[in-house]
Amino acid sequence: MSSATRITACRFCGGALSIGFCDLGAMPLANSYVRPDHAAMPDPAFPLNAVVCERCYLVQLDHIADAAGIFTDYAYFSSFSSTWLAHAAAFAHNAIARHRLGPQRFVAEIASNDGYLLRNFVAAGIPCLGVEPAANVAAVAIAAGVPTEIAFFGRARARAIVAERGHAALVIANNVLAHVPDLDDFVGGLAILAGPDGVVSIEAPHLLALIEQTQFDTIYHEHYAYWSLHAMRQVLAAHGLEVFALEVLPTHGTSLRVSASAARQDTDASALAAVTAREAAAGIAGPALYLGFDARVRGVLGAFARWLDAARREGRRVAAYGAAAKGNTFLNAAGVGAADITMVADRNPQKQGRLLPGSRIPIVSPATLIAARPDDVVILPWNIATEVAGEIA
């Protein structure tokens, strides 16, 4: 059973969380898929309210759900998306060349999931280590030959790794910074593990894209914070890490890949300057950008409810694809249930046969969805919509 603790001050700088952003009410944990024999039992639900620090402008939830309850037995496996596997392989190929990695240079990944990324380094003969708190997911990586520690990461874990293996030439933290309840301990650990000469590489969905594209469904309990370059540079700098390079990626509806180090590096000034200027022009360090987002969310939900009502009146059978966390936020915010959407397909067999939290929509295999021939399919993980459309066409 998970719990949630209310916070009243910024988890980074201690500033007041006085600026409202997006209040989605009480919701179940987005990855807490329900066994059929528990269908009649109510889901534990916790407040899902994103607010903004008035001092550093870090967007964060005002309740922190227990990380052990979320990540100990985790349902997300990175390797089930071919798009994501290709992204990981390209990253590894480029990182090996850029950082001149070889048999003597150690690579670490924090929140390494099922080994989807590090397996590329293993294949290249580069020593590596994954740190992954979800034992069920880490077991898949270990079975695939990816060295993995089952642990939450922070300063203590970083010091233990350094004592055993030395500093890492490259520390990868892709799509994990949002998942960290204790920022000080986690980022401090990244700095310790990288040491005086290593590089920290972080990928995180860009807050500005979330706002501009109304990506409210990426707000859920395991995402404790939502990252702008403005906020990320402050957090990294507090631990002696200077951002020296940045790439804008199409993943997750637009992400930032930030490279930082304690050592002075050649700076890619153009990309940093461009994103800094974009954020400043949008008003990233002022309240106006964030106010009004909640009303836009209501508009999106209202439009979907009208579409679903029309489909129901016309007798159309609606299904969905992707038992993803973002889909659960969307469906529960819209008040959708199994009477509205008959099934949701997912490639992950660990989800199949279960029910979505809150909505109680049954999860089936893609083959089952295709055989059912619904009139409409709602693609919930919109970030891989092209991949999904090709699969079910």
PDB file of N, CA, C and O in Angstrom, residues 138-208:
ATOM      1  N   ALA A 138      14.621  -5.207 -13.145  1.00  0.00           N
ATOM      2  CA  ALA A 138      16.062  -5.448 -13.117  1.00  0.00           C
ATOM      3  C   ALA A 138      16.388  -6.898 -13.447  1.00  0.00           C
ATOM      4  O   ALA A 138      17.413  -7.185 -14.085  1.00  0.00           O
ATOM      5  N   ALA A 139      15.529  -7.834 -13.045  1.00  0.00           N
ATOM      6  CA  ALA A 139      15.775  -9.247 -13.314  1.00  0.00           C
ATOM      7  C   ALA A 139      15.865  -9.516 -14.813  1.00  0.00           C
ATOM      8  O   ALA A 139      16.649 -10.367 -15.257  1.00  0.00           O
ATOM      9  N   VAL A 140      15.088  -8.800 -15.607  1.00  0.00           N
ATOM     10  CA  VAL A 140      15.120  -8.970 -17.055  1.00  0.00           C
ATOM     11  C   VAL A 140      16.462  -8.498 -17.606  1.00  0.00           C
ATOM     12  O   VAL A 140      17.059  -9.142 -18.479  1.00  0.00           O
ATOM     13  N   ALA A 141      16.963  -7.376 -17.086  1.00  0.00           N
ATOM     14  CA  ALA A 141      18.262  -6.866 -17.523  1.00  0.00           C
ATOM     15  C   ALA A 141      19.379  -7.833 -17.163  1.00  0.00           C
ATOM     16  O   ALA A 141      20.270  -8.122 -17.981  1.00  0.00           O
ATOM     17  N   ILE A 142      19.350  -8.331 -15.943  1.00  0.00           N
ATOM     18  CA  ILE A 142      20.390  -9.255 -15.485  1.00  0.00           C
ATOM     19  C   ILE A 142      20.392 -10.517 -16.349  1.00  0.00           C
ATOM     20  O   ILE A 142      21.444 -11.019 -16.753  1.00  0.00           O
ATOM     21  N   ALA A 143      19.198 -11.024 -16.653  1.00  0.00           N
ATOM     22  CA  ALA A 143      19.101 -12.222 -17.487  1.00  0.00           C
ATOM     23  C   ALA A 143      19.648 -11.986 -18.888  1.00  0.00           C
ATOM     24  O   ALA A 143      20.122 -12.917 -19.541  1.00  0.00           O
ATOM     25  N   ALA A 144      19.601 -10.724 -19.343  1.00  0.00           N
ATOM     26  CA  ALA A 144      20.105 -10.374 -20.670  1.00  0.00           C
ATOM     27  C   ALA A 144      21.596 -10.052 -20.662  1.00  0.00           C
ATOM     28  O   ALA A 144      22.151  -9.655 -21.687  1.00  0.00           O
ATOM     29  N   GLY A 145      22.245 -10.199 -19.503  1.00  0.00           N
ATOM     30  CA  GLY A 145      23.681  -9.973 -19.424  1.00  0.00           C
ATOM     31  C   GLY A 145      24.092  -8.558 -19.114  1.00  0.00           C
ATOM     32  O   GLY A 145      25.251  -8.183 -19.309  1.00  0.00           O
ATOM     33  N   VAL A 146      23.152  -7.735 -18.632  1.00  0.00           N
ATOM     34  CA  VAL A 146      23.460  -6.348 -18.268  1.00  0.00           C
ATOM     35  C   VAL A 146      23.678  -6.277 -16.758  1.00  0.00           C
ATOM     36  O   VAL A 146      22.725  -6.484 -15.983  1.00  0.00           O
ATOM     37  N   PRO A 147      24.900  -5.994 -16.285  1.00  0.00           N
ATOM     38  CA  PRO A 147      25.140  -5.901 -14.833  1.00  0.00           C
ATOM     39  C   PRO A 147      24.235  -4.841 -14.200  1.00  0.00           C
ATOM     40  O   PRO A 147      24.219  -3.694 -14.646  1.00  0.00           O
ATOM     41  N   THR A 148      23.482  -5.242 -13.185  1.00  0.00           N
ATOM     42  CA  THR A 148      22.475  -4.345 -12.613  1.00  0.00           C
ATOM     43  C   THR A 148      22.403  -4.526 -11.113  1.00  0.00           C
ATOM     44  O   THR A 148      22.320  -5.658 -10.619  1.00  0.00           O
ATOM     45  N   GLU A 149      22.429  -3.406 -10.390  1.00  0.00           N
ATOM     46  CA  GLU A 149      22.175  -3.405  -8.951  1.00  0.00           C
ATOM     47  C   GLU A 149      20.716  -3.041  -8.708  1.00  0.00           C
ATOM     48  O   GLU A 149      20.204  -2.098  -9.316  1.00  0.00           O
ATOM     49  N   ILE A 150      20.070  -3.758  -7.816  1.00  0.00           N
ATOM     50  CA  ILE A 150      18.677  -3.465  -7.465  1.00  0.00           C
ATOM     51  C   ILE A 150      18.700  -2.542  -6.258  1.00  0.00           C
ATOM     52  O   ILE A 150      18.939  -2.968  -5.124  1.00  0.00           O
ATOM     53  N   ALA A 151      18.511  -1.255  -6.506  1.00  0.00           N
ATOM     54  CA  ALA A 151      18.631  -0.272  -5.425  1.00  0.00           C
ATOM     55  C   ALA A 151      18.073   1.062  -5.883  1.00  0.00           C
ATOM     56  O   ALA A 151      18.031   1.365  -7.085  1.00  0.00           O
ATOM     57  N   PHE A 152      17.640   1.866  -4.921  1.00  0.00           N
ATOM     58  CA  PHE A 152      17.371   3.275  -5.181  1.00  0.00           C
ATOM     59  C   PHE A 152      18.720   4.008  -5.170  1.00  0.00           C
ATOM     60  O   PHE A 152      19.634   3.630  -4.441  1.00  0.00           O
ATOM     61  N   PHE A 153      18.814   5.057  -5.966  1.00  0.00           N
ATOM     62  CA  PHE A 153      20.094   5.745  -6.127  1.00  0.00           C
ATOM     63  C   PHE A 153      20.123   7.044  -5.341  1.00  0.00           C
ATOM     64  O   PHE A 153      19.138   7.776  -5.267  1.00  0.00           O
ATOM     65  N   GLY A 154      21.270   7.321  -4.774  1.00  0.00           N
ATOM     66  CA  GLY A 154      21.523   8.573  -4.078  1.00  0.00           C
ATOM     67  C   GLY A 154      22.998   8.641  -3.724  1.00  0.00           C
ATOM     68  O   GLY A 154      23.815   7.881  -4.243  1.00  0.00           O
ATOM     69  N   ARG A 155      23.349   9.529  -2.824  1.00  0.00           N
ATOM     70  CA  ARG A 155      24.767   9.713  -2.472  1.00  0.00           C
ATOM     71  C   ARG A 155      25.411   8.432  -1.936  1.00  0.00           C
ATOM     72  O   ARG A 155      26.533   8.092  -2.304  1.00  0.00           O
ATOM     73  N   ALA A 156      24.727   7.733  -1.044  1.00  0.00           N
ATOM     74  CA  ALA A 156      25.316   6.535  -0.432  1.00  0.00           C
ATOM     75  C   ALA A 156      25.594   5.465  -1.477  1.00  0.00           C
ATOM     76  O   ALA A 156      26.660   4.834  -1.478  1.00  0.00           O
ATOM     77  N   ARG A 157      24.647   5.269  -2.390  1.00  0.00           N
ATOM     78  CA  ARG A 157      24.849   4.265  -3.439  1.00  0.00           C
ATOM     79  C   ARG A 157      25.989   4.693  -4.351  1.00  0.00           C
ATOM     80  O   ARG A 157      26.815   3.874  -4.774  1.00  0.00           O
ATOM     81  N   ALA A 158      26.060   5.992  -4.664  1.00  0.00           N
ATOM     82  CA  ALA A 158      27.129   6.496  -5.529  1.00  0.00           C
ATOM     83  C   ALA A 158      28.495   6.270  -4.893  1.00  0.00           C
ATOM     84  O   ALA A 158      29.441   5.828  -5.555  1.00  0.00           O
ATOM     85  N   ARG A 159      28.605   6.566  -3.617  1.00  0.00           N
ATOM     86  CA  ARG A 159      29.900   6.378  -2.929  1.00  0.00           C
ATOM     87  C   ARG A 159      30.310   4.905  -2.933  1.00  0.00           C
ATOM     88  O   ARG A 159      31.499   4.576  -3.105  1.00  0.00           O
ATOM     89  N   ALA A 160      29.332   4.011  -2.766  1.00  0.00           N
ATOM     90  CA  ALA A 160      29.650   2.582  -2.755  1.00  0.00           C
ATOM     91  C   ALA A 160      30.145   2.121  -4.122  1.00  0.00           C
ATOM     92  O   ALA A 160      31.087   1.320  -4.222  1.00  0.00           O
ATOM     93  N   ILE A 161      29.528   2.629  -5.181  1.00  0.00           N
ATOM     94  CA  ILE A 161      29.957   2.248  -6.534  1.00  0.00           C
ATOM     95  C   ILE A 161      31.358   2.785  -6.811  1.00  0.00           C
ATOM     96  O   ILE A 161      32.216   2.074  -7.356  1.00  0.00           O
ATOM     97  N   VAL A 162      31.607   4.029  -6.426  1.00  0.00           N
ATOM     98  CA  VAL A 162      32.925   4.626  -6.649  1.00  0.00           C
ATOM     99  C   VAL A 162      34.000   3.853  -5.882  1.00  0.00           C
ATOM    100  O   VAL A 162      35.098   3.603  -6.407  1.00  0.00           O
ATOM    101  N   ALA A 163      33.676   3.444  -4.656  1.00  0.00           N
ATOM    102  CA  ALA A 163      34.644   2.690  -3.865  1.00  0.00           C
ATOM    103  C   ALA A 163      34.995   1.364  -4.518  1.00  0.00           C
ATOM    104  O   ALA A 163      36.132   0.884  -4.427  1.00  0.00           O
ATOM    105  N   GLU A 164      34.049   0.775  -5.210  1.00  0.00           N
ATOM    106  CA  GLU A 164      34.271  -0.535  -5.829  1.00  0.00           C
ATOM    107  C   GLU A 164      34.838  -0.431  -7.237  1.00  0.00           C
ATOM    108  O   GLU A 164      35.701  -1.215  -7.625  1.00  0.00           O
ATOM    109  N   ARG A 165      34.358   0.569  -8.007  1.00  0.00           N
ATOM    110  CA  ARG A 165      34.690   0.590  -9.438  1.00  0.00           C
ATOM    111  C   ARG A 165      35.355   1.878  -9.903  1.00  0.00           C
ATOM    112  O   ARG A 165      35.766   1.978 -11.048  1.00  0.00           O
ATOM    113  N   GLY A 166      35.409   2.879  -9.051  1.00  0.00           N
ATOM    114  CA  GLY A 166      35.919   4.175  -9.470  1.00  0.00           C
ATOM    115  C   GLY A 166      34.821   5.030 -10.072  1.00  0.00           C
ATOM    116  O   GLY A 166      33.659   4.633 -10.160  1.00  0.00           O
ATOM    117  N   HIS A 167      35.194   6.246 -10.494  1.00  0.00           N
ATOM    118  CA  HIS A 167      34.220   7.158 -11.085  1.00  0.00           C
ATOM    119  C   HIS A 167      33.835   6.697 -12.489  1.00  0.00           C
ATOM    120  O   HIS A 167      34.632   6.076 -13.201  1.00  0.00           O
ATOM    121  N   ALA A 168      32.629   7.020 -12.897  1.00  0.00           N
ATOM    122  CA  ALA A 168      32.154   6.682 -14.235  1.00  0.00           C
ATOM    123  C   ALA A 168      32.544   7.780 -15.214  1.00  0.00           C
ATOM    124  O   ALA A 168      32.458   8.970 -14.896  1.00  0.00           O
ATOM    125  N   ALA A 169      32.961   7.373 -16.409  1.00  0.00           N
ATOM    126  CA  ALA A 169      33.236   8.355 -17.461  1.00  0.00           C
ATOM    127  C   ALA A 169      31.950   9.000 -17.945  1.00  0.00           C
ATOM    128  O   ALA A 169      31.927  10.175 -18.327  1.00  0.00           O
ATOM    129  N   LEU A 170      30.860   8.219 -17.907  1.00  0.00           N
ATOM    130  CA  LEU A 170      29.549   8.715 -18.338  1.00  0.00           C
ATOM    131  C   LEU A 170      28.496   8.179 -17.390  1.00  0.00           C
ATOM    132  O   LEU A 170      28.413   6.970 -17.153  1.00  0.00           O
ATOM    133  N   VAL A 171      27.694   9.087 -16.835  1.00  0.00           N
ATOM    134  CA  VAL A 171      26.572   8.726 -15.978  1.00  0.00           C
ATOM    135  C   VAL A 171      25.300   9.129 -16.712  1.00  0.00           C
ATOM    136  O   VAL A 171      25.092  10.308 -17.005  1.00  0.00           O
ATOM    137  N   ILE A 172      24.462   8.166 -17.007  1.00  0.00           N
ATOM    138  CA  ILE A 172      23.249   8.394 -17.791  1.00  0.00           C
ATOM    139  C   ILE A 172      22.050   8.389 -16.850  1.00  0.00           C
ATOM    140  O   ILE A 172      21.881   7.478 -16.042  1.00  0.00           O
ATOM    141  N   ALA A 173      21.219   9.408 -16.985  1.00  0.00           N
ATOM    142  CA  ALA A 173      19.992   9.494 -16.185  1.00  0.00           C
ATOM    143  C   ALA A 173      18.864   9.924 -17.114  1.00  0.00           C
ATOM    144  O   ALA A 173      18.430  11.072 -17.107  1.00  0.00           O
ATOM    145  N   ASN A 174      18.424   8.981 -17.933  1.00  0.00           N
ATOM    146  CA  ASN A 174      17.407   9.288 -18.938  1.00  0.00           C
ATOM    147  C   ASN A 174      16.003   9.059 -18.392  1.00  0.00           C
ATOM    148  O   ASN A 174      15.682   7.973 -17.906  1.00  0.00           O
ATOM    149  N   ASN A 175      15.181  10.076 -18.457  1.00  0.00           N
ATOM    150  CA  ASN A 175      13.782   9.992 -18.051  1.00  0.00           C
ATOM    151  C   ASN A 175      13.619   9.445 -16.630  1.00  0.00           C
ATOM    152  O   ASN A 175      12.743   8.629 -16.353  1.00  0.00           O
ATOM    153  N   VAL A 176      14.479   9.927 -15.744  1.00  0.00           N
ATOM    154  CA  VAL A 176      14.375   9.547 -14.340  1.00  0.00           C
ATOM    155  C   VAL A 176      14.281  10.765 -13.429  1.00  0.00           C
ATOM    156  O   VAL A 176      13.741  10.676 -12.331  1.00  0.00           O
ATOM    157  N   LEU A 177      14.753  11.920 -13.873  1.00  0.00           N
ATOM    158  CA  LEU A 177      14.776  13.089 -12.985  1.00  0.00           C
ATOM    159  C   LEU A 177      13.370  13.458 -12.517  1.00  0.00           C
ATOM    160  O   LEU A 177      13.193  13.943 -11.397  1.00  0.00           O
ATOM    161  N   ALA A 178      12.371  13.202 -13.351  1.00  0.00           N
ATOM    162  CA  ALA A 178      10.989  13.465 -12.938  1.00  0.00           C
ATOM    163  C   ALA A 178      10.546  12.538 -11.822  1.00  0.00           C
ATOM    164  O   ALA A 178       9.637  12.866 -11.063  1.00  0.00           O
ATOM    165  N   HIS A 179      11.191  11.369 -11.706  1.00  0.00           N
ATOM    166  CA  HIS A 179      10.753  10.322 -10.788  1.00  0.00           C
ATOM    167  C   HIS A 179      11.408  10.416  -9.407  1.00  0.00           C
ATOM    168  O   HIS A 179      11.245   9.499  -8.602  1.00  0.00           O
ATOM    169  N   VAL A 180      12.151  11.474  -9.141  1.00  0.00           N
ATOM    170  CA  VAL A 180      12.990  11.538  -7.944  1.00  0.00           C
ATOM    171  C   VAL A 180      12.323  12.369  -6.844  1.00  0.00           C
ATOM    172  O   VAL A 180      12.125  13.574  -7.011  1.00  0.00           O
ATOM    173  N   PRO A 181      11.975  11.763  -5.715  1.00  0.00           N
ATOM    174  CA  PRO A 181      11.389  12.550  -4.632  1.00  0.00           C
ATOM    175  C   PRO A 181      12.411  13.392  -3.877  1.00  0.00           C
ATOM    176  O   PRO A 181      12.094  14.490  -3.422  1.00  0.00           O
ATOM    177  N   ASP A 182      13.657  12.896  -3.742  1.00  0.00           N
ATOM    178  CA  ASP A 182      14.695  13.628  -3.003  1.00  0.00           C
ATOM    179  C   ASP A 182      15.742  14.118  -4.005  1.00  0.00           C
ATOM    180  O   ASP A 182      16.726  13.438  -4.308  1.00  0.00           O
ATOM    181  N   LEU A 183      15.539  15.307  -4.535  1.00  0.00           N
ATOM    182  CA  LEU A 183      16.415  15.842  -5.581  1.00  0.00           C
ATOM    183  C   LEU A 183      17.838  16.042  -5.083  1.00  0.00           C
ATOM    184  O   LEU A 183      18.807  15.769  -5.806  1.00  0.00           O
ATOM    185  N   ASP A 184      17.987  16.541  -3.871  1.00  0.00           N
ATOM    186  CA  ASP A 184      19.315  16.824  -3.331  1.00  0.00           C
ATOM    187  C   ASP A 184      20.152  15.558  -3.266  1.00  0.00           C
ATOM    188  O   ASP A 184      21.311  15.532  -3.700  1.00  0.00           O
ATOM    189  N   ASP A 185      19.583  14.483  -2.753  1.00  0.00           N
ATOM    190  CA  ASP A 185      20.323  13.233  -2.621  1.00  0.00           C
ATOM    191  C   ASP A 185      20.628  12.631  -3.990  1.00  0.00           C
ATOM    192  O   ASP A 185      21.737  12.140  -4.236  1.00  0.00           O
ATOM    193  N   PHE A 186      19.662  12.677  -4.890  1.00  0.00           N
ATOM    194  CA  PHE A 186      19.833  12.045  -6.202  1.00  0.00           C
ATOM    195  C   PHE A 186      20.868  12.787  -7.050  1.00  0.00           C
ATOM    196  O   PHE A 186      21.814  12.176  -7.565  1.00  0.00           O
ATOM    197  N   VAL A 187      20.710  14.097  -7.200  1.00  0.00           N
ATOM    198  CA  VAL A 187      21.645  14.851  -8.040  1.00  0.00           C
ATOM    199  C   VAL A 187      23.022  14.884  -7.384  1.00  0.00           C
ATOM    200  O   VAL A 187      24.051  14.840  -8.061  1.00  0.00           O
ATOM    201  N   GLY A 188      23.056  14.934  -6.062  1.00  0.00           N
ATOM    202  CA  GLY A 188      24.332  14.816  -5.368  1.00  0.00           C
ATOM    203  C   GLY A 188      25.017  13.510  -5.690  1.00  0.00           C
ATOM    204  O   GLY A 188      26.247  13.453  -5.872  1.00  0.00           O
ATOM    205  N   GLY A 189      24.235  12.422  -5.794  1.00  0.00           N
ATOM    206  CA  GLY A 189      24.790  11.131  -6.166  1.00  0.00           C
ATOM    207  C   GLY A 189      25.336  11.114  -7.585  1.00  0.00           C
ATOM    208  O   GLY A 189      26.385  10.521  -7.852  1.00  0.00           O
ATOM    209  N   LEU A 190      24.640  11.777  -8.515  1.00  0.00           N
ATOM    210  CA  LEU A 190      25.144  11.868  -9.892  1.00  0.00           C
ATOM    211  C   LEU A 190      26.512  12.541  -9.913  1.00  0.00           C
ATOM    212  O   LEU A 190      27.428  12.084 -10.610  1.00  0.00           O
ATOM    213  N   ALA A 191      26.646  13.629  -9.158  1.00  0.00           N
ATOM    214  CA  ALA A 191      27.916  14.359  -9.123  1.00  0.00           C
ATOM    215  C   ALA A 191      29.035  13.510  -8.524  1.00  0.00           C
ATOM    216  O   ALA A 191      30.168  13.526  -9.015  1.00  0.00           O
ATOM    217  N   ILE A 192      28.727  12.771  -7.475  1.00  0.00           N
ATOM    218  CA  ILE A 192      29.730  11.903  -6.851  1.00  0.00           C
ATOM    219  C   ILE A 192      30.170  10.816  -7.819  1.00  0.00           C
ATOM    220  O   ILE A 192      31.366  10.534  -7.966  1.00  0.00           O
ATOM    221  N   LEU A 193      29.226  10.185  -8.481  1.00  0.00           N
ATOM    222  CA  LEU A 193      29.553   9.081  -9.378  1.00  0.00           C
ATOM    223  C   LEU A 193      30.364   9.553 -10.586  1.00  0.00           C
ATOM    224  O   LEU A 193      31.292   8.863 -11.029  1.00  0.00           O
ATOM    225  N   ALA A 194      30.039  10.723 -11.117  1.00  0.00           N
ATOM    226  CA  ALA A 194      30.788  11.262 -12.257  1.00  0.00           C
ATOM    227  C   ALA A 194      32.163  11.758 -11.835  1.00  0.00           C
ATOM    228  O   ALA A 194      33.110  11.742 -12.638  1.00  0.00           O
ATOM    229  N   GLY A 195      32.282  12.232 -10.613  1.00  0.00           N
ATOM    230  CA  GLY A 195      33.572  12.716 -10.126  1.00  0.00           C
ATOM    231  C   GLY A 195      34.031  13.973 -10.837  1.00  0.00           C
ATOM    232  O   GLY A 195      33.236  14.680 -11.471  1.00  0.00           O
ATOM    233  N   PRO A 196      35.313  14.273 -10.761  1.00  0.00           N
ATOM    234  CA  PRO A 196      35.808  15.548 -11.286  1.00  0.00           C
ATOM    235  C   PRO A 196      35.850  15.624 -12.810  1.00  0.00           C
ATOM    236  O   PRO A 196      35.851  16.720 -13.365  1.00  0.00           O
ATOM    237  N   ASP A 197      35.850  14.476 -13.503  1.00  0.00           N
ATOM    238  CA  ASP A 197      36.045  14.493 -14.957  1.00  0.00           C
ATOM    239  C   ASP A 197      34.923  13.844 -15.755  1.00  0.00           C
ATOM    240  O   ASP A 197      34.892  13.968 -16.974  1.00  0.00           O
ATOM    241  N   GLY A 198      34.023  13.129 -15.097  1.00  0.00           N
ATOM    242  CA  GLY A 198      32.967  12.424 -15.826  1.00  0.00           C
ATOM    243  C   GLY A 198      31.866  13.352 -16.303  1.00  0.00           C
ATOM    244  O   GLY A 198      31.738  14.499 -15.862  1.00  0.00           O
ATOM    245  N   VAL A 199      31.055  12.845 -17.222  1.00  0.00           N
ATOM    246  CA  VAL A 199      29.936  13.596 -17.792  1.00  0.00           C
ATOM    247  C   VAL A 199      28.624  12.985 -17.321  1.00  0.00           C
ATOM    248  O   VAL A 199      28.467  11.755 -17.301  1.00  0.00           O
ATOM    249  N   VAL A 200      27.690  13.838 -16.937  1.00  0.00           N
ATOM    250  CA  VAL A 200      26.337  13.421 -16.594  1.00  0.00           C
ATOM    251  C   VAL A 200      25.431  13.775 -17.770  1.00  0.00           C
ATOM    252  O   VAL A 200      25.389  14.929 -18.202  1.00  0.00           O
ATOM    253  N   SER A 201      24.718  12.779 -18.299  1.00  0.00           N
ATOM    254  CA  SER A 201      23.803  12.985 -19.419  1.00  0.00           C
ATOM    255  C   SER A 201      22.380  12.722 -18.941  1.00  0.00           C
ATOM    256  O   SER A 201      22.076  11.636 -18.450  1.00  0.00           O
ATOM    257  N   ILE A 202      21.531  13.724 -19.090  1.00  0.00           N
ATOM    258  CA  ILE A 202      20.155  13.648 -18.588  1.00  0.00           C
ATOM    259  C   ILE A 202      19.190  13.913 -19.734  1.00  0.00           C
ATOM    260  O   ILE A 202      19.347  14.885 -20.479  1.00  0.00           O
ATOM    261  N   GLU A 203      18.193  13.050 -19.877  1.00  0.00           N
ATOM    262  CA  GLU A 203      17.079  13.332 -20.778  1.00  0.00           C
ATOM    263  C   GLU A 203      15.823  13.516 -19.928  1.00  0.00           C
ATOM    264  O   GLU A 203      15.571  12.744 -19.006  1.00  0.00           O
ATOM    265  N   ALA A 204      15.039  14.531 -20.268  1.00  0.00           N
ATOM    266  CA  ALA A 204      13.795  14.787 -19.551  1.00  0.00           C
ATOM    267  C   ALA A 204      12.827  15.492 -20.484  1.00  0.00           C
ATOM    268  O   ALA A 204      13.237  16.371 -21.267  1.00  0.00           O
ATOM    269  N   PRO A 205      11.542  15.131 -20.438  1.00  0.00           N
ATOM    270  CA  PRO A 205      10.555  15.873 -21.232  1.00  0.00           C
ATOM    271  C   PRO A 205      10.606  17.360 -20.880  1.00  0.00           C
ATOM    272  O   PRO A 205      10.791  17.726 -19.717  1.00  0.00           O
ATOM    273  N   HIS A 206      10.445  18.203 -21.904  1.00  0.00           N
ATOM    274  CA  HIS A 206      10.589  19.634 -21.715  1.00  0.00           C
ATOM    275  C   HIS A 206       9.274  20.243 -21.238  1.00  0.00           C
ATOM    276  O   HIS A 206       8.235  20.099 -21.899  1.00  0.00           O
ATOM    277  N   LEU A 207       9.321  20.917 -20.116  1.00  0.00           N
ATOM    278  CA  LEU A 207       8.130  21.552 -19.552  1.00  0.00           C
ATOM    279  C   LEU A 207       7.463  22.495 -20.541  1.00  0.00           C
ATOM    280  O   LEU A 207       6.226  22.564 -20.610  1.00  0.00           O
ATOM    281  N   LEU A 208       8.238  23.207 -21.319  1.00  0.00           N
ATOM    282  CA  LEU A 208       7.649  24.172 -22.251  1.00  0.00           C
ATOM    283  C   LEU A 208       6.761  23.463 -23.266  1.00  0.00           C
ATOM    284  O   LEU A 208       5.692  23.971 -23.629  1.00  0.00           O
TER     285      LEU A 208
END
